[in-house]
Amino acid sequence: MQKPIAGSIHFDGKNLDAYSENELSKKLSLVLTERLPESQLTVFELIALGRQPYTNWIDKLAEEDLQKIHLAIEQTAIAHLKNNRFYELSDGQLQRVLIARALAQDTAVIILDEPTAHLDMHQTINIFSLLQKLVKETDKTIIISSHEVNLALQLADEIILLTENKVQFGTTEALISKNAFENLFPNNLLKFNKSLQQFVIHKN
Amino acid sequence: MEQQSYKKHFILLSILLVVLFFINISLGSVSIPYREILNTLSGGIPSKESWQTIILHFRLPKAITAILVGSGLSVAGLLMQTFFRNPLAGPFVLGISSGASLGVALLILGSSLFGGFFLTNSISSWSLPIASSLGAFLVLSAVIIAANKVRNTMSILIIGLMFGSLTAAVISVLAYFSEAAQIQQYLFWSFGSLGNLSWNELLVFIVIYTSGMLATLTIIKPLNSLLLGENYAKSLGINVKKSRNFILLITSVLTGVITAFAGPIAFIGLAVPHIARIIFSTSNHKTLIPAVVILGGIIMLICDSIAQLPTSEFTLPINAITSLFGAPIVIWLLVRKKKIFV
């Protein structure tokens, strides 16, 4: 993770720098955009790696670890894939597996970096609704960075809107009522439609 | 279940290792009947006294050395391939072997150049592995420092190769100013040889080898998480910097000690991890590490047996055999499997 350029990040009441790798790994799990290096890991092995913060020195999976792994597999509905190698999966399937890995890590917070970057519309909605379901079922905080503003408007509980010179944070409704989205994009191409709560293509 | 069991593989390969161990001992310029060999190995006295000396003081230490060298280099290669996430990595490609060579060259060839200090105590069983490990560690650290600056795996490999040629150049300069006898001594060392170890030297070898292997067991966890890349490994609670230094330390100690006692042996460190991955079709280091240990031993014993076989009077340089025998096997395996993994 990058060091802050200015200021400090506090997580759970404590400066992020004060956490050891192992402490942090039990509180925060990640789903990154970077490609996994080529290997022959199976889906199950990949998800089981999520248990590393809790396993002993030789990485033996205890009963509790297996339970968490199976729960994660169930929650992401990928039981049929678990013996496949991860390189055999489609991008959408792989994203589900990576989310399962983060779930198995059993942290209160999961951060996903552009989870739908390589996905088509159907798969994108698929992943987003999975994440929404997980928030409701597991009581986890899931933070997503995304360019899919329209989907975020429909699905997110709260939005942090990063623009060139302003950071705005609030529930979706609060941000809409504050007109935070009006000037997000150049107005001649995309226009925010307040009644639809969506961006629409601007037609003259 | 999810975790595939490889018991059958391991039992078969272990049997093969033991069989090859005996075949290896039975080969040599003097032919000794199998029953006499088994008798001698189990503590009995063979019908000819010279046979006992040949078996216990030449062939047995050589066979043990073969297993240690093969397995140690294979583990070092596996560590490098996982660490760099590059299937072309290995102790040899990254210049670690060249570093070890440089250490030994400085010791053997430098003794005439720098005079008295080295010359007074002729090369003992400790000074070679120390010089070689130091050389390996220095070059590897240099490669790592450079690697941290570029971060592109292709550049890292090229940097490793550059360090290799750099050390080769230094060795040439040293050789130019050295006496013929010392050049010859160095040249013979560089051919690679499994057979020059006394029991005392072998003991030193075993102690260093064992500590390297035990240390390897403690990094199985970081190695597995590195399969996901450094960022994921870090998010899984791995201290990447500490693990990296530990991986490098183990690799350079293993490579250094092996190169010191057996010479710079090519190919094994690169090839055996691939053979293990193809046979076991896994990337999990809990399976791969024991697999490369056994396979490395097997392949080194086969290579040494081939080096003995063709003309029973001579032993061919082991370094040539490992590549002659091994390279076609890897090519064949890859052509069949069509995909290569880290």
Coordinates of C-alpha atoms in Angstrom, one line a residue:
Chain A
M1 CA 0.0 0.0 0.0
Q2 CA 1.2 3.5 -0.8
K3 CA 2.3 5.8 2.1
P4 CA 0.1 8.9 2.5
I5 CA 1.5 11.9 0.7
A6 CA 0.1 14.2 3.4
G7 CA -1.8 13.6 6.6
S8 CA -2.3 10.2 8.2
I9 CA -4.7 7.3 7.9
H10 CA -6.4 6.0 11.0
F11 CA -8.0 2.7 11.1
D12 CA -10.1 1.4 14.0
G13 CA -8.8 4.3 16.1
K14 CA -5.2 3.6 15.4
N15 CA -2.7 5.0 13.0
L16 CA -2.2 2.7 10.0
D17 CA 1.5 2.8 10.4
A18 CA 1.3 1.5 13.9
Y19 CA -0.1 -1.9 12.7
S20 CA 2.1 -4.8 12.0
E21 CA 1.4 -6.7 8.8
N22 CA -0.1 -9.5 10.7
E23 CA -2.4 -7.3 12.9
L24 CA -3.6 -5.5 9.8
S25 CA -4.2 -8.7 7.9
K26 CA -6.8 -9.7 10.4
K27 CA -8.7 -6.4 10.0
L28 CA -8.4 -5.6 6.4
S29 CA -8.5 -7.7 3.2
L30 CA -7.9 -6.7 -0.4
V31 CA -9.1 -7.5 -3.9
L32 CA -6.6 -5.9 -6.3
T33 CA -6.7 -5.2 -10.0
E34 CA -3.2 -6.6 -10.7
R35 CA -2.9 -9.9 -12.6
L36 CA -2.0 -12.9 -10.5
P37 CA 1.4 -14.4 -11.5
E38 CA 1.0 -17.6 -13.5
S39 CA 0.9 -20.6 -11.2
Q40 CA -1.0 -23.9 -10.9
L41 CA -3.0 -22.9 -7.8
T42 CA -6.5 -24.4 -7.6
V43 CA -9.4 -22.2 -6.7
F44 CA -9.6 -23.9 -3.3
E45 CA -5.9 -23.3 -2.6
L46 CA -6.2 -19.7 -3.6
I47 CA -9.1 -19.1 -1.3
A48 CA -7.3 -21.1 1.5
L49 CA -4.4 -18.6 1.2
G50 CA -6.8 -16.1 2.7
R51 CA -6.5 -18.0 6.0
Q52 CA -2.8 -17.4 6.3
P53 CA -3.1 -14.8 9.0
Y54 CA -4.6 -17.4 11.3
T55 CA -2.7 -20.6 10.3
N56 CA 0.4 -22.0 12.1
W57 CA 3.9 -21.7 10.8
I58 CA 3.5 -24.6 8.3
D59 CA 0.2 -23.2 7.1
K60 CA -2.0 -26.2 8.3
L61 CA -5.7 -25.6 7.9
A62 CA -7.6 -26.2 11.1
E63 CA -11.3 -27.1 11.4
E64 CA -12.2 -23.5 11.8
D65 CA -10.2 -22.5 8.7
L66 CA -11.9 -25.1 6.6
Q67 CA -15.3 -23.9 7.8
K68 CA -14.5 -20.3 6.9
I69 CA -13.2 -21.4 3.5
H70 CA -16.4 -23.3 2.7
L71 CA -18.6 -20.5 4.0
A72 CA -16.8 -18.1 1.6
I73 CA -17.2 -20.5 -1.3
E74 CA -20.9 -20.8 -0.5
Q75 CA -21.5 -17.1 -0.1
T76 CA -19.9 -16.4 -3.5
A77 CA -21.6 -19.4 -5.2
I78 CA -18.5 -20.9 -6.7
A79 CA -18.6 -24.5 -5.2
H80 CA -18.6 -25.9 -8.7
L81 CA -15.3 -24.2 -9.5
K82 CA -13.3 -25.1 -6.4
N83 CA -11.2 -27.8 -8.0
N84 CA -10.4 -25.8 -11.1
R85 CA -7.1 -24.1 -11.6
F86 CA -7.5 -20.3 -11.4
Y87 CA -6.1 -19.7 -14.9
E88 CA -9.0 -21.7 -16.4
L89 CA -11.6 -19.2 -15.1
S90 CA -13.3 -16.3 -16.9
D91 CA -12.5 -12.9 -15.6
G92 CA -15.9 -12.7 -13.8
Q93 CA -15.4 -16.1 -12.2
L94 CA -11.9 -15.2 -11.1
Q95 CA -13.2 -12.0 -9.5
R96 CA -15.7 -14.1 -7.5
V97 CA -12.9 -16.3 -6.4
L98 CA -10.8 -13.3 -5.3
I99 CA -13.7 -12.0 -3.3
A100 CA -14.1 -15.4 -1.7
R101 CA -10.4 -15.3 -0.7
A102 CA -11.0 -11.9 0.9
L103 CA -14.1 -13.2 2.7
A104 CA -12.1 -16.2 4.0
Q105 CA -9.6 -13.8 5.5
D106 CA -12.5 -12.9 7.8
T107 CA -11.9 -9.2 8.2
A108 CA -14.3 -6.4 9.1
V109 CA -13.3 -4.4 6.1
I110 CA -12.7 -5.5 2.5
I111 CA -11.3 -3.0 0.0
L112 CA -11.8 -3.8 -3.7
D113 CA -9.8 -1.9 -6.3
E114 CA -11.9 -1.6 -9.5
P115 CA -13.5 -5.0 -9.1
T116 CA -15.3 -4.8 -12.5
A117 CA -12.5 -3.3 -14.6
H118 CA -12.3 -6.2 -17.1
L119 CA -15.9 -7.3 -17.0
D120 CA -18.9 -6.9 -19.4
M121 CA -22.1 -5.3 -18.2
H122 CA -23.8 -8.5 -17.1
Q123 CA -20.8 -9.6 -15.1
T124 CA -20.3 -6.1 -13.6
I125 CA -23.9 -6.1 -12.3
N126 CA -23.4 -9.7 -11.1
I127 CA -20.4 -8.7 -9.0
F128 CA -21.9 -5.6 -7.6
S129 CA -25.1 -7.3 -6.5
L130 CA -23.0 -10.1 -5.0
L131 CA -21.1 -7.4 -3.0
Q132 CA -24.3 -5.8 -1.9
K133 CA -25.7 -9.1 -0.8
L134 CA -22.5 -9.8 1.2
V135 CA -22.8 -6.5 3.0
K136 CA -26.3 -7.4 4.1
E137 CA -25.5 -11.0 5.0
T138 CA -22.1 -10.6 6.7
D139 CA -22.2 -7.1 8.2
K140 CA -18.9 -6.3 6.7
T141 CA -17.8 -2.9 5.4
I142 CA -17.0 -3.2 1.7
I143 CA -15.2 -0.3 0.1
I144 CA -15.0 -0.2 -3.7
S145 CA -13.2 2.1 -6.0
S146 CA -15.0 2.3 -9.2
H147 CA -15.7 4.3 -12.4
E148 CA -19.2 2.8 -12.6
V149 CA -21.0 5.9 -11.3
N150 CA -24.4 4.8 -12.5
L151 CA -24.2 1.5 -10.7
A152 CA -22.7 3.0 -7.6
L153 CA -25.7 5.4 -7.5
Q154 CA -28.1 2.5 -7.5
L155 CA -26.3 0.1 -5.2
A156 CA -23.9 2.0 -2.8
D157 CA -25.0 3.0 0.7
E158 CA -22.5 5.8 0.9
I159 CA -20.3 7.4 -1.7
I160 CA -17.0 9.2 -1.5
L161 CA -16.8 11.4 -4.6
L162 CA -13.2 12.2 -5.6
T163 CA -12.9 15.1 -8.1
E164 CA -9.9 17.1 -9.1
N165 CA -10.3 19.7 -6.3
K166 CA -13.0 18.4 -4.0
V167 CA -13.7 15.3 -1.9
Q168 CA -17.4 14.8 -1.0
F169 CA -18.7 12.1 1.3
G170 CA -22.2 11.1 2.3
T171 CA -25.1 8.8 1.6
T172 CA -26.2 8.6 -2.0
E173 CA -29.4 10.7 -1.3
A174 CA -27.5 13.3 0.6
L175 CA -25.0 13.8 -2.2
I176 CA -27.7 14.0 -4.8
S177 CA -29.6 16.6 -2.9
K178 CA -26.4 18.6 -2.5
N179 CA -26.1 18.5 -6.3
A180 CA -22.7 16.9 -5.9
F181 CA -23.0 15.0 -9.2
E182 CA -23.9 18.0 -11.4
N183 CA -20.4 18.9 -12.5
L184 CA -18.7 15.5 -12.2
F185 CA -18.3 15.2 -16.0
P186 CA -18.2 17.9 -18.7
N187 CA -21.9 18.8 -19.2
N188 CA -21.9 18.8 -22.9
L189 CA -21.7 15.0 -23.1
L190 CA -23.2 13.6 -19.9
K191 CA -25.9 15.1 -17.8
F192 CA -27.0 14.1 -14.4
N193 CA -30.8 13.4 -14.4
K194 CA -32.0 14.0 -10.9
S195 CA -35.3 12.3 -11.2
L196 CA -33.7 9.1 -12.6
Q197 CA -30.8 9.4 -10.3
Q198 CA -28.6 8.5 -13.2
F199 CA -26.2 10.0 -15.7
V200 CA -27.7 10.1 -19.2
I201 CA -26.1 10.9 -22.5
H202 CA -26.8 14.5 -23.4
K203 CA -28.8 14.8 -26.6
N204 CA -29.4 18.1 -28.3
Chain B
M1 CA -11.1 -33.8 -1.1
E2 CA -9.7 -30.4 -2.1
Q3 CA -6.2 -31.2 -0.9
Q4 CA -5.0 -33.8 -3.4
S5 CA -2.9 -36.6 -1.9
Y6 CA 0.5 -37.2 -3.4
K7 CA 1.4 -40.2 -1.2
K8 CA 1.7 -42.6 -4.1
H9 CA 4.0 -40.2 -6.0
F10 CA 6.3 -39.7 -3.0
I11 CA 6.5 -43.4 -2.2
L12 CA 7.4 -44.3 -5.8
L13 CA 10.0 -41.6 -6.1
S14 CA 11.6 -42.5 -2.7
I15 CA 11.9 -46.1 -3.8
L16 CA 13.5 -44.9 -7.1
L17 CA 15.9 -42.7 -5.1
V18 CA 17.1 -45.6 -2.9
V19 CA 17.5 -47.9 -5.9
L20 CA 19.5 -45.3 -7.8
F21 CA 21.6 -44.7 -4.7
F22 CA 22.7 -48.4 -4.8
I23 CA 23.1 -48.5 -8.5
N24 CA 25.3 -45.4 -8.2
I25 CA 27.5 -47.1 -5.6
S26 CA 27.8 -50.2 -7.6
L27 CA 29.2 -48.3 -10.6
G28 CA 32.9 -47.4 -11.0
S29 CA 36.2 -48.4 -12.4
V30 CA 36.4 -51.5 -10.2
S31 CA 33.5 -53.8 -10.4
I32 CA 32.3 -55.1 -7.1
P33 CA 29.5 -57.7 -6.8
Y34 CA 26.2 -56.4 -5.4
R35 CA 26.2 -58.8 -2.5
E36 CA 29.6 -57.5 -1.4
I37 CA 28.4 -53.9 -1.6
L38 CA 25.3 -54.6 0.5
N39 CA 27.5 -56.5 2.9
T40 CA 29.9 -53.6 3.3
L41 CA 27.2 -50.9 3.6
S42 CA 25.5 -52.9 6.4
G43 CA 28.8 -52.9 8.3
G44 CA 30.3 -56.2 7.2
I45 CA 33.7 -56.8 5.8
P46 CA 34.0 -57.7 2.1
S47 CA 36.2 -60.5 0.8
K48 CA 38.7 -57.9 -0.5
E49 CA 40.0 -55.2 1.8
S50 CA 40.4 -52.6 -1.0
W51 CA 36.7 -53.0 -1.8
Q52 CA 35.9 -51.7 1.7
T53 CA 38.0 -48.6 1.1
I54 CA 36.5 -48.0 -2.3
I55 CA 33.0 -48.3 -1.1
L56 CA 33.2 -46.5 2.2
H57 CA 35.7 -43.8 1.4
F58 CA 34.9 -43.1 -2.3
R59 CA 31.6 -44.3 -3.6
L60 CA 29.4 -43.8 -0.5
P61 CA 30.5 -40.1 0.1
K62 CA 30.1 -39.5 -3.6
A63 CA 26.6 -40.8 -3.8
I64 CA 25.6 -38.8 -0.7
T65 CA 27.2 -35.7 -2.2
A66 CA 25.2 -36.3 -5.4
I67 CA 21.9 -36.3 -3.4
L68 CA 22.8 -33.2 -1.4
V69 CA 24.0 -31.3 -4.4
G70 CA 20.9 -32.2 -6.6
S71 CA 18.4 -31.5 -3.9
G72 CA 20.0 -28.4 -2.6
L73 CA 20.3 -26.8 -6.0
S74 CA 16.8 -27.7 -6.9
V75 CA 15.4 -26.1 -3.7
A76 CA 17.5 -23.0 -4.4
G77 CA 16.1 -22.9 -8.0
L78 CA 12.6 -23.3 -6.7
L79 CA 13.0 -20.4 -4.2
M80 CA 14.4 -18.1 -7.0
Q81 CA 11.6 -19.0 -9.4
T82 CA 8.9 -18.3 -6.9
F83 CA 10.6 -15.2 -5.5
F84 CA 11.1 -13.6 -9.0
R85 CA 7.9 -15.2 -10.3
N86 CA 9.9 -16.1 -13.3
P87 CA 10.2 -19.6 -14.7
L88 CA 13.7 -18.8 -16.1
A89 CA 15.2 -17.9 -12.8
G90 CA 17.6 -20.2 -11.0
P91 CA 20.8 -20.0 -9.1
F92 CA 22.8 -20.2 -12.3
V93 CA 20.9 -17.7 -14.4
L94 CA 20.9 -15.0 -11.8
G95 CA 24.7 -15.0 -11.4
I96 CA 24.7 -16.6 -8.0
S97 CA 26.9 -19.5 -9.2
S98 CA 29.2 -17.0 -10.9
G99 CA 29.5 -15.2 -7.6
A100 CA 30.4 -18.4 -5.9
S101 CA 32.9 -19.1 -8.7
L102 CA 34.4 -15.6 -8.1
G103 CA 34.8 -16.3 -4.4
V104 CA 36.6 -19.6 -5.1
A105 CA 38.7 -18.0 -7.9
L106 CA 39.8 -15.2 -5.5
L107 CA 40.8 -17.9 -3.0
I108 CA 42.6 -20.2 -5.5
L109 CA 43.9 -17.8 -8.1
G110 CA 44.2 -14.8 -5.8
S111 CA 46.5 -16.6 -3.5
S112 CA 49.4 -16.2 -6.0
L113 CA 48.3 -12.6 -6.7
F114 CA 48.0 -11.4 -3.2
G115 CA 50.7 -13.6 -1.8
G116 CA 51.4 -14.7 1.7
F117 CA 48.1 -14.3 3.5
F118 CA 46.2 -16.9 1.7
L119 CA 49.2 -19.0 0.9
T120 CA 50.3 -19.8 4.4
N121 CA 47.2 -21.8 5.3
S122 CA 46.6 -24.0 2.3
I123 CA 42.9 -24.3 1.3
S124 CA 41.1 -26.0 4.2
S125 CA 37.7 -27.6 4.2
W126 CA 36.2 -24.4 5.7
S127 CA 37.8 -21.7 3.6
L128 CA 36.3 -22.9 0.3
P129 CA 32.7 -22.9 1.3
I130 CA 33.1 -19.6 3.1
A131 CA 34.7 -17.9 0.1
S132 CA 32.1 -19.4 -2.2
S133 CA 29.1 -18.5 0.0
L134 CA 30.5 -15.0 0.4
G135 CA 30.9 -14.6 -3.3
A136 CA 27.4 -16.0 -4.0
F137 CA 25.9 -13.7 -1.3
L138 CA 27.7 -10.6 -2.7
V139 CA 26.6 -11.1 -6.2
L140 CA 23.0 -12.0 -5.2
S141 CA 22.8 -8.8 -3.0
A142 CA 24.0 -6.7 -5.9
V143 CA 21.4 -8.3 -8.2
I144 CA 18.7 -7.7 -5.6
I145 CA 19.6 -4.0 -5.0
A146 CA 19.5 -3.5 -8.8
A147 CA 16.3 -5.5 -9.0
N148 CA 14.6 -3.2 -6.5
K149 CA 15.3 -0.3 -8.7
V150 CA 13.9 -1.8 -11.9
R151 CA 11.1 -4.1 -10.8
N152 CA 10.7 -5.5 -14.3
T153 CA 11.5 -9.3 -14.2
M154 CA 13.1 -9.3 -17.7
S155 CA 15.5 -6.5 -16.6
I156 CA 16.3 -8.5 -13.4
L157 CA 17.3 -11.5 -15.4
I158 CA 19.5 -9.4 -17.7
I159 CA 21.1 -7.8 -14.7
G160 CA 21.8 -11.3 -13.3
L161 CA 23.4 -12.3 -16.6
M162 CA 25.5 -9.1 -16.6
F163 CA 26.8 -9.8 -13.2
G164 CA 27.6 -13.3 -14.5
S165 CA 29.7 -11.9 -17.3
L166 CA 31.2 -9.3 -14.9
T167 CA 32.5 -12.0 -12.5
A168 CA 33.6 -14.1 -15.5
A169 CA 35.7 -11.2 -16.6
V170 CA 37.3 -10.7 -13.2
I171 CA 38.1 -14.4 -13.1
S172 CA 39.8 -14.1 -16.5
V173 CA 41.9 -11.3 -15.3
L174 CA 42.9 -13.2 -12.2
A175 CA 43.7 -16.3 -14.3
Y176 CA 45.9 -14.2 -16.6
F177 CA 48.2 -13.3 -13.7
S178 CA 48.1 -16.7 -12.1
E179 CA 50.4 -19.7 -12.3
A180 CA 49.5 -22.7 -14.4
A181 CA 49.1 -25.1 -11.5
Q182 CA 46.5 -22.8 -9.9
I183 CA 44.6 -22.2 -13.1
Q184 CA 44.4 -25.9 -13.5
Q185 CA 43.2 -26.4 -9.9
Y186 CA 40.5 -23.8 -10.6
L187 CA 39.6 -25.3 -14.0
F188 CA 39.1 -28.7 -12.5
W189 CA 36.9 -27.2 -9.7
S190 CA 34.8 -25.5 -12.4
F191 CA 34.1 -28.8 -14.2
G192 CA 32.2 -29.9 -11.2
S193 CA 33.0 -33.0 -9.2
L194 CA 31.0 -34.9 -6.7
G195 CA 33.8 -37.3 -5.8
N196 CA 36.5 -35.2 -4.0
L197 CA 34.9 -35.0 -0.6
S198 CA 36.5 -36.6 2.5
W199 CA 34.1 -37.6 5.3
N200 CA 35.2 -34.5 7.2
E201 CA 34.3 -32.2 4.4
L202 CA 31.1 -34.1 3.8
L203 CA 30.2 -33.5 7.5
V204 CA 30.7 -29.7 7.0
F205 CA 28.6 -29.9 3.9
I206 CA 25.8 -31.8 5.7
V207 CA 25.7 -29.4 8.6
I208 CA 25.3 -26.3 6.3
Y209 CA 23.0 -28.1 3.9
T210 CA 20.7 -29.2 6.8
S211 CA 20.5 -25.8 8.3
G212 CA 19.6 -24.4 4.9
M213 CA 16.9 -27.0 4.4
L214 CA 15.4 -26.5 7.9
A215 CA 15.3 -22.8 7.2
T216 CA 13.5 -23.5 4.0
L217 CA 10.7 -25.2 5.9
T218 CA 10.0 -22.0 7.8
I219 CA 9.4 -20.0 4.6
I220 CA 6.8 -22.3 3.0
K221 CA 4.0 -19.9 4.1
P222 CA 5.5 -16.7 2.6
L223 CA 6.5 -18.6 -0.5
N224 CA 2.9 -19.7 -1.0
S225 CA 1.5 -16.3 -0.5
L226 CA 4.1 -14.9 -2.9
L227 CA 2.3 -17.0 -5.6
L228 CA -0.3 -14.2 -5.5
G229 CA 2.3 -11.4 -5.9
E230 CA 3.9 -9.2 -3.3
N231 CA 0.9 -6.9 -2.7
Y232 CA -1.4 -9.8 -1.8
A233 CA 1.4 -11.5 0.3
K234 CA 1.7 -8.3 2.3
S235 CA -2.1 -8.0 2.8
L236 CA -2.0 -11.6 4.1
G237 CA 0.3 -10.5 7.0
I238 CA 3.6 -11.5 5.4
N239 CA 6.6 -9.2 6.1
V240 CA 7.7 -9.2 2.5
K241 CA 11.1 -7.5 3.1
K242 CA 12.0 -9.9 5.9
S243 CA 10.9 -12.9 3.9
R244 CA 12.8 -11.7 0.8
N245 CA 16.0 -11.4 2.8
F246 CA 15.5 -14.8 4.3
I247 CA 14.9 -16.4 0.9
L248 CA 18.0 -14.7 -0.5
L249 CA 20.1 -15.8 2.5
I250 CA 19.0 -19.5 2.2
T251 CA 19.5 -19.5 -1.6
S252 CA 23.0 -18.0 -1.3
V253 CA 24.1 -20.3 1.5
L254 CA 22.8 -23.5 -0.3
T255 CA 24.2 -22.4 -3.7
G256 CA 27.5 -21.2 -2.1
V257 CA 28.2 -24.4 -0.2
I258 CA 27.2 -26.6 -3.1
T259 CA 29.3 -24.7 -5.5
A260 CA 32.3 -24.7 -3.1
F261 CA 32.3 -28.5 -2.7
A262 CA 31.0 -29.7 -6.0
G263 CA 31.8 -26.8 -8.4
P264 CA 29.3 -24.7 -10.4
I265 CA 26.8 -27.3 -11.5
A266 CA 24.6 -26.0 -14.2
F267 CA 21.0 -26.7 -15.1
I268 CA 19.7 -28.7 -12.1
G269 CA 18.5 -25.7 -10.2
L270 CA 16.5 -24.4 -13.2
A271 CA 15.1 -27.7 -14.5
V272 CA 14.2 -29.8 -11.4
P273 CA 11.5 -27.4 -10.2
H274 CA 9.8 -27.5 -13.6
I275 CA 10.0 -31.3 -13.7
A276 CA 8.4 -31.4 -10.2
R277 CA 5.6 -29.0 -11.2
I278 CA 4.8 -31.1 -14.2
I279 CA 4.8 -34.4 -12.3
F280 CA 2.9 -33.1 -9.3
S281 CA 0.9 -30.4 -11.2
T282 CA 0.8 -28.1 -8.2
S283 CA 2.3 -24.8 -7.1
N284 CA 1.9 -25.4 -3.4
H285 CA 5.3 -25.4 -1.8
K286 CA 4.3 -27.8 0.9
T287 CA 4.3 -30.4 -1.9
L288 CA 6.9 -28.9 -4.1
I289 CA 9.7 -28.6 -1.6
P290 CA 9.8 -32.3 -0.7
A291 CA 9.2 -33.1 -4.4
V292 CA 12.2 -31.1 -5.6
V293 CA 14.4 -32.6 -2.8
I294 CA 13.7 -36.1 -3.9
L295 CA 13.7 -35.4 -7.7
G296 CA 16.9 -33.4 -7.4
G297 CA 18.6 -36.3 -5.7
I298 CA 17.3 -38.7 -8.3
I299 CA 18.4 -36.7 -11.3
M300 CA 21.8 -36.0 -9.8
L301 CA 22.3 -39.7 -9.1
I302 CA 21.3 -40.5 -12.7
C303 CA 23.7 -37.8 -14.1
D304 CA 26.5 -39.1 -11.9
S305 CA 25.9 -42.7 -13.0
I306 CA 26.0 -41.6 -16.6
A307 CA 29.2 -39.8 -16.0
Q308 CA 30.7 -43.1 -14.7
L309 CA 29.2 -45.4 -17.3
P310 CA 30.5 -44.9 -20.8
T311 CA 34.2 -45.6 -20.2
S312 CA 34.6 -47.1 -16.8
E313 CA 38.2 -45.8 -16.6
F314 CA 37.2 -42.2 -16.6
T315 CA 34.6 -39.9 -15.0
L316 CA 33.2 -37.3 -17.3
P317 CA 32.8 -33.8 -15.9
I318 CA 29.4 -33.8 -14.1
N319 CA 28.7 -30.3 -15.2
A320 CA 28.5 -31.4 -18.9
I321 CA 26.3 -34.4 -18.1
T322 CA 23.7 -32.4 -16.2
S323 CA 23.0 -30.3 -19.2
L324 CA 23.4 -33.0 -21.9
F325 CA 21.0 -35.3 -20.1
G326 CA 18.6 -32.8 -18.5
A327 CA 18.0 -30.2 -21.2
P328 CA 16.3 -32.5 -23.7
I329 CA 14.1 -33.9 -20.9
V330 CA 12.8 -30.4 -20.0
I331 CA 12.3 -29.6 -23.6
W332 CA 10.3 -32.8 -24.1
L333 CA 8.2 -32.2 -21.0
L334 CA 7.4 -28.7 -22.0
V335 CA 6.5 -29.6 -25.6
R336 CA 4.1 -32.2 -24.2
K337 CA 2.6 -29.9 -21.6
K338 CA 2.7 -26.7 -23.7
K339 CA 2.4 -24.5 -20.6
I340 CA 5.0 -23.3 -18.2
F341 CA 4.4 -22.1 -14.6
V342 CA 6.2 -20.5 -11.8

